[in-house]
């Protein structure tokens, strides 16, 4: 007999964020935990059925660490401003990796957006939201996941709430 915990995970699309990054990272270099670089968020937009607005410039960054095995650990923090003036703080961790022959393509943020090419690398995150705005307080209590890709001067995140 199936248990409630055996159910498939369902998601609901929240928005797509197109986040632009400074193309020149702050290079921390080789650390004991891997190579560290910081990509500063320069702006962007987000749009979905319940949320839309802009990515606030200079309000976040992606602290990327390339592990010794070649995979990347992502530590991302930035702010969104909704079309009606609410500020949403996002923070998340994630993973990014590609086969050696696909790594240059996968990390090329300057290429045109290529959704069909995103199968060449793995780029997933788990965003969490914080806001003091009552209209969006429901975001404080959800778990979200994203499928992401590179292109158009940054990264494109498709964010889904886990139901």
PDB file of C-alpha atoms in Angstrom:
ATOM      1  CA  UNK A   1       0.000   0.000   0.000  1.00  0.00           C
ATOM      2  CA  UNK A   2       1.509   3.378  -1.013  1.00  0.00           C
ATOM      3  CA  UNK A   3       2.269   5.914   1.669  1.00  0.00           C
ATOM      4  CA  UNK A   4       1.728   9.644   1.356  1.00  0.00           C
ATOM      5  CA  UNK A   5       5.503  10.065   1.379  1.00  0.00           C
ATOM      6  CA  UNK A   6       5.765   7.868  -1.759  1.00  0.00           C
ATOM      7  CA  UNK A   7       4.099  10.508  -3.938  1.00  0.00           C
ATOM      8  CA  UNK A   8       5.886  12.041  -6.885  1.00  0.00           C
ATOM      9  CA  UNK A   9       7.143  15.557  -6.344  1.00  0.00           C
ATOM     10  CA  UNK A  10       4.972  18.154  -8.064  1.00  0.00           C
ATOM     11  CA  UNK A  11       6.071  21.655  -8.957  1.00  0.00           C
ATOM     12  CA  UNK A  12       4.445  24.911 -10.006  1.00  0.00           C
ATOM     13  CA  UNK A  13       6.209  27.351 -12.339  1.00  0.00           C
ATOM     14  CA  UNK A  14       6.923  30.655 -10.558  1.00  0.00           C
ATOM     15  CA  UNK A  15       9.005  32.684 -13.003  1.00  0.00           C
ATOM     16  CA  UNK A  16      11.915  32.868 -15.364  1.00  0.00           C
ATOM     17  CA  UNK A  17      14.720  35.181 -14.249  1.00  0.00           C
ATOM     18  CA  UNK A  18      17.239  36.538 -16.723  1.00  0.00           C
ATOM     19  CA  UNK A  19      20.128  37.652 -14.551  1.00  0.00           C
ATOM     20  CA  UNK A  20      23.005  39.629 -16.054  1.00  0.00           C
ATOM     21  CA  UNK A  21      26.446  39.296 -14.504  1.00  0.00           C
ATOM     22  CA  UNK A  22      29.648  41.290 -14.717  1.00  0.00           C
ATOM     23  CA  UNK A  23      31.593  39.247 -17.298  1.00  0.00           C
ATOM     24  CA  UNK A  24      34.841  39.735 -15.372  1.00  0.00           C
ATOM     25  CA  UNK A  25      34.696  37.885 -12.056  1.00  0.00           C
ATOM     26  CA  UNK A  26      36.517  38.798  -8.885  1.00  0.00           C
ATOM     27  CA  UNK A  27      39.150  36.050  -8.776  1.00  0.00           C
ATOM     28  CA  UNK A  28      39.862  34.762  -5.278  1.00  0.00           C
ATOM     29  CA  UNK A  29      41.966  31.964  -6.762  1.00  0.00           C
ATOM     30  CA  UNK A  30      42.882  28.514  -5.535  1.00  0.00           C
ATOM     31  CA  UNK A  31      41.684  28.010  -1.983  1.00  0.00           C
ATOM     32  CA  UNK A  32      41.836  24.873   0.183  1.00  0.00           C
ATOM     33  CA  UNK A  33      38.251  24.100  -0.947  1.00  0.00           C
ATOM     34  CA  UNK A  34      38.778  24.748  -4.677  1.00  0.00           C
ATOM     35  CA  UNK A  35      39.064  27.668  -7.095  1.00  0.00           C
ATOM     36  CA  UNK A  36      36.817  30.577  -6.039  1.00  0.00           C
ATOM     37  CA  UNK A  37      35.448  33.365  -8.268  1.00  0.00           C
ATOM     38  CA  UNK A  38      32.700  35.916  -7.585  1.00  0.00           C
ATOM     39  CA  UNK A  39      30.345  37.103 -10.345  1.00  0.00           C
ATOM     40  CA  UNK A  40      28.572  40.352  -9.411  1.00  0.00           C
ATOM     41  CA  UNK A  41      24.910  40.679 -10.443  1.00  0.00           C
ATOM     42  CA  UNK A  42      24.423  43.715 -12.703  1.00  0.00           C
ATOM     43  CA  UNK A  43      20.654  43.500 -13.287  1.00  0.00           C
ATOM     44  CA  UNK A  44      18.019  41.612 -15.210  1.00  0.00           C
ATOM     45  CA  UNK A  45      14.322  40.830 -15.220  1.00  0.00           C
ATOM     46  CA  UNK A  46      11.970  38.119 -14.040  1.00  0.00           C
ATOM     47  CA  UNK A  47       8.509  37.194 -15.238  1.00  0.00           C
ATOM     48  CA  UNK A  48       5.926  34.582 -14.341  1.00  0.00           C
ATOM     49  CA  UNK A  49       2.235  34.044 -13.598  1.00  0.00           C
ATOM     50  CA  UNK A  50       2.397  35.452 -10.032  1.00  0.00           C
ATOM     51  CA  UNK A  51       5.687  37.362  -9.977  1.00  0.00           C
ATOM     52  CA  UNK A  52       7.372  39.841 -12.275  1.00  0.00           C
ATOM     53  CA  UNK A  53       9.814  42.697 -12.008  1.00  0.00           C
ATOM     54  CA  UNK A  54      13.511  43.406 -12.129  1.00  0.00           C
ATOM     55  CA  UNK A  55      16.704  42.012 -10.691  1.00  0.00           C
ATOM     56  CA  UNK A  56      18.264  44.751  -8.576  1.00  0.00           C
ATOM     57  CA  UNK A  57      21.761  45.678  -9.793  1.00  0.00           C
ATOM     58  CA  UNK A  58      24.656  45.578  -7.319  1.00  0.00           C
ATOM     59  CA  UNK A  59      22.472  43.727  -4.800  1.00  0.00           C
ATOM     60  CA  UNK A  60      24.082  40.332  -5.056  1.00  0.00           C
ATOM     61  CA  UNK A  61      26.543  37.951  -6.594  1.00  0.00           C
ATOM     62  CA  UNK A  62      27.291  34.342  -7.374  1.00  0.00           C
ATOM     63  CA  UNK A  63      30.137  32.985  -5.248  1.00  0.00           C
ATOM     64  CA  UNK A  64      31.301  30.102  -7.446  1.00  0.00           C
ATOM     65  CA  UNK A  65      33.694  27.429  -6.237  1.00  0.00           C
ATOM     66  CA  UNK A  66      35.148  24.921  -8.664  1.00  0.00           C
ATOM     67  CA  UNK A  67      35.760  21.773  -6.711  1.00  0.00           C
ATOM     68  CA  UNK A  68      38.816  19.555  -7.269  1.00  0.00           C
ATOM     69  CA  UNK A  69      36.605  17.113  -9.244  1.00  0.00           C
ATOM     70  CA  UNK A  70      35.768  19.867 -11.775  1.00  0.00           C
ATOM     71  CA  UNK A  71      32.148  20.429 -10.694  1.00  0.00           C
ATOM     72  CA  UNK A  72      31.039  23.842  -9.457  1.00  0.00           C
ATOM     73  CA  UNK A  73      29.340  24.598  -6.133  1.00  0.00           C
ATOM     74  CA  UNK A  74      27.074  27.647  -6.449  1.00  0.00           C
ATOM     75  CA  UNK A  75      26.305  30.068  -3.615  1.00  0.00           C
ATOM     76  CA  UNK A  76      23.980  32.739  -5.039  1.00  0.00           C
ATOM     77  CA  UNK A  77      22.396  35.736  -3.340  1.00  0.00           C
ATOM     78  CA  UNK A  78      20.564  38.657  -4.907  1.00  0.00           C
ATOM     79  CA  UNK A  79      17.405  40.769  -4.698  1.00  0.00           C
ATOM     80  CA  UNK A  80      14.360  41.057  -6.889  1.00  0.00           C
ATOM     81  CA  UNK A  81      12.007  44.021  -6.968  1.00  0.00           C
ATOM     82  CA  UNK A  82       8.465  43.140  -8.024  1.00  0.00           C
ATOM     83  CA  UNK A  83       6.452  45.267 -10.436  1.00  0.00           C
ATOM     84  CA  UNK A  84       4.515  46.611  -7.410  1.00  0.00           C
ATOM     85  CA  UNK A  85       7.542  47.550  -5.300  1.00  0.00           C
ATOM     86  CA  UNK A  86       8.165  44.549  -3.027  1.00  0.00           C
ATOM     87  CA  UNK A  87      11.770  43.522  -2.436  1.00  0.00           C
ATOM     88  CA  UNK A  88      12.496  39.795  -2.389  1.00  0.00           C
ATOM     89  CA  UNK A  89      15.831  38.450  -1.156  1.00  0.00           C
ATOM     90  CA  UNK A  90      16.871  35.141  -2.719  1.00  0.00           C
ATOM     91  CA  UNK A  91      19.651  32.860  -1.634  1.00  0.00           C
ATOM     92  CA  UNK A  92      20.465  29.439  -2.922  1.00  0.00           C
ATOM     93  CA  UNK A  93      22.972  26.712  -3.379  1.00  0.00           C
ATOM     94  CA  UNK A  94      23.337  24.578  -6.437  1.00  0.00           C
ATOM     95  CA  UNK A  95      25.486  22.475  -8.704  1.00  0.00           C
ATOM     96  CA  UNK A  96      26.906  23.055 -12.159  1.00  0.00           C
ATOM     97  CA  UNK A  97      28.953  20.563 -14.132  1.00  0.00           C
ATOM     98  CA  UNK A  98      29.749  19.621 -17.700  1.00  0.00           C
ATOM     99  CA  UNK A  99      31.881  17.117 -19.536  1.00  0.00           C
ATOM    100  CA  UNK A 100      35.315  18.573 -20.395  1.00  0.00           C
ATOM    101  CA  UNK A 101      34.366  18.910 -24.064  1.00  0.00           C
ATOM    102  CA  UNK A 102      31.242  20.941 -23.140  1.00  0.00           C
ATOM    103  CA  UNK A 103      32.707  23.118 -20.366  1.00  0.00           C
ATOM    104  CA  UNK A 104      33.613  26.107 -22.561  1.00  0.00           C
ATOM    105  CA  UNK A 105      30.111  26.132 -24.092  1.00  0.00           C
ATOM    106  CA  UNK A 106      28.450  25.664 -20.697  1.00  0.00           C
ATOM    107  CA  UNK A 107      30.278  28.550 -19.025  1.00  0.00           C
ATOM    108  CA  UNK A 108      29.961  30.965 -21.978  1.00  0.00           C
ATOM    109  CA  UNK A 109      27.523  33.566 -20.670  1.00  0.00           C
ATOM    110  CA  UNK A 110      28.032  35.768 -23.742  1.00  0.00           C
ATOM    111  CA  UNK A 111      26.558  33.249 -26.187  1.00  0.00           C
ATOM    112  CA  UNK A 112      22.978  33.686 -27.394  1.00  0.00           C
ATOM    113  CA  UNK A 113      20.360  31.999 -25.229  1.00  0.00           C
ATOM    114  CA  UNK A 114      20.229  28.389 -26.400  1.00  0.00           C
ATOM    115  CA  UNK A 115      17.597  26.373 -24.478  1.00  0.00           C
ATOM    116  CA  UNK A 116      18.153  23.383 -26.769  1.00  0.00           C
ATOM    117  CA  UNK A 117      21.858  23.303 -25.849  1.00  0.00           C
ATOM    118  CA  UNK A 118      21.263  23.239 -22.081  1.00  0.00           C
ATOM    119  CA  UNK A 119      21.235  19.427 -22.136  1.00  0.00           C
ATOM    120  CA  UNK A 120      25.030  19.616 -22.549  1.00  0.00           C
ATOM    121  CA  UNK A 121      25.496  20.553 -18.880  1.00  0.00           C
ATOM    122  CA  UNK A 122      23.835  20.194 -15.481  1.00  0.00           C
ATOM    123  CA  UNK A 123      22.816  23.469 -13.793  1.00  0.00           C
ATOM    124  CA  UNK A 124      20.346  23.164 -10.900  1.00  0.00           C
ATOM    125  CA  UNK A 125      19.716  25.255  -7.790  1.00  0.00           C
ATOM    126  CA  UNK A 126      17.389  25.399  -4.779  1.00  0.00           C
ATOM    127  CA  UNK A 127      16.290  29.028  -4.201  1.00  0.00           C
ATOM    128  CA  UNK A 128      14.868  30.210  -0.893  1.00  0.00           C
ATOM    129  CA  UNK A 129      13.017  33.493  -0.502  1.00  0.00           C
ATOM    130  CA  UNK A 130      12.806  36.100   2.232  1.00  0.00           C
ATOM    131  CA  UNK A 131      10.567  39.151   2.248  1.00  0.00           C
ATOM    132  CA  UNK A 132       8.873  41.426   4.745  1.00  0.00           C
ATOM    133  CA  UNK A 133       6.148  42.365   2.258  1.00  0.00           C
ATOM    134  CA  UNK A 134       2.858  40.739   3.313  1.00  0.00           C
ATOM    135  CA  UNK A 135       1.680  40.424  -0.297  1.00  0.00           C
ATOM    136  CA  UNK A 136       4.497  37.967  -0.950  1.00  0.00           C
ATOM    137  CA  UNK A 137       4.860  36.406   2.511  1.00  0.00           C
ATOM    138  CA  UNK A 138       3.815  33.039   1.038  1.00  0.00           C
ATOM    139  CA  UNK A 139       7.287  32.881  -0.551  1.00  0.00           C
ATOM    140  CA  UNK A 140       8.872  32.732   2.932  1.00  0.00           C
ATOM    141  CA  UNK A 141       7.394  29.264   3.426  1.00  0.00           C
ATOM    142  CA  UNK A 142       8.091  27.423   0.192  1.00  0.00           C
ATOM    143  CA  UNK A 143      10.880  25.297  -1.184  1.00  0.00           C
ATOM    144  CA  UNK A 144      11.840  26.060  -4.762  1.00  0.00           C
ATOM    145  CA  UNK A 145      14.070  24.480  -7.390  1.00  0.00           C
ATOM    146  CA  UNK A 146      15.399  25.783 -10.670  1.00  0.00           C
ATOM    147  CA  UNK A 147      16.616  24.548 -13.988  1.00  0.00           C
ATOM    148  CA  UNK A 148      19.139  27.002 -15.311  1.00  0.00           C
ATOM    149  CA  UNK A 149      21.250  27.758 -18.340  1.00  0.00           C
ATOM    150  CA  UNK A 150      23.821  30.293 -19.481  1.00  0.00           C
ATOM    151  CA  UNK A 151      23.493  32.890 -22.239  1.00  0.00           C
ATOM    152  CA  UNK A 152      22.510  36.453 -23.122  1.00  0.00           C
ATOM    153  CA  UNK A 153      25.145  37.957 -20.819  1.00  0.00           C
ATOM    154  CA  UNK A 154      24.385  35.929 -17.733  1.00  0.00           C
ATOM    155  CA  UNK A 155      22.181  33.109 -16.536  1.00  0.00           C
ATOM    156  CA  UNK A 156      18.558  32.184 -17.100  1.00  0.00           C
ATOM    157  CA  UNK A 157      16.795  30.483 -14.180  1.00  0.00           C
ATOM    158  CA  UNK A 158      13.379  28.809 -14.494  1.00  0.00           C
ATOM    159  CA  UNK A 159      12.138  28.702 -10.895  1.00  0.00           C
ATOM    160  CA  UNK A 160       9.484  26.280  -9.639  1.00  0.00           C
ATOM    161  CA  UNK A 161       7.785  25.970  -6.240  1.00  0.00           C
ATOM    162  CA  UNK A 162       7.682  22.452  -4.848  1.00  0.00           C
ATOM    163  CA  UNK A 163       4.042  21.717  -3.987  1.00  0.00           C
TER     164      UNK A 163
END
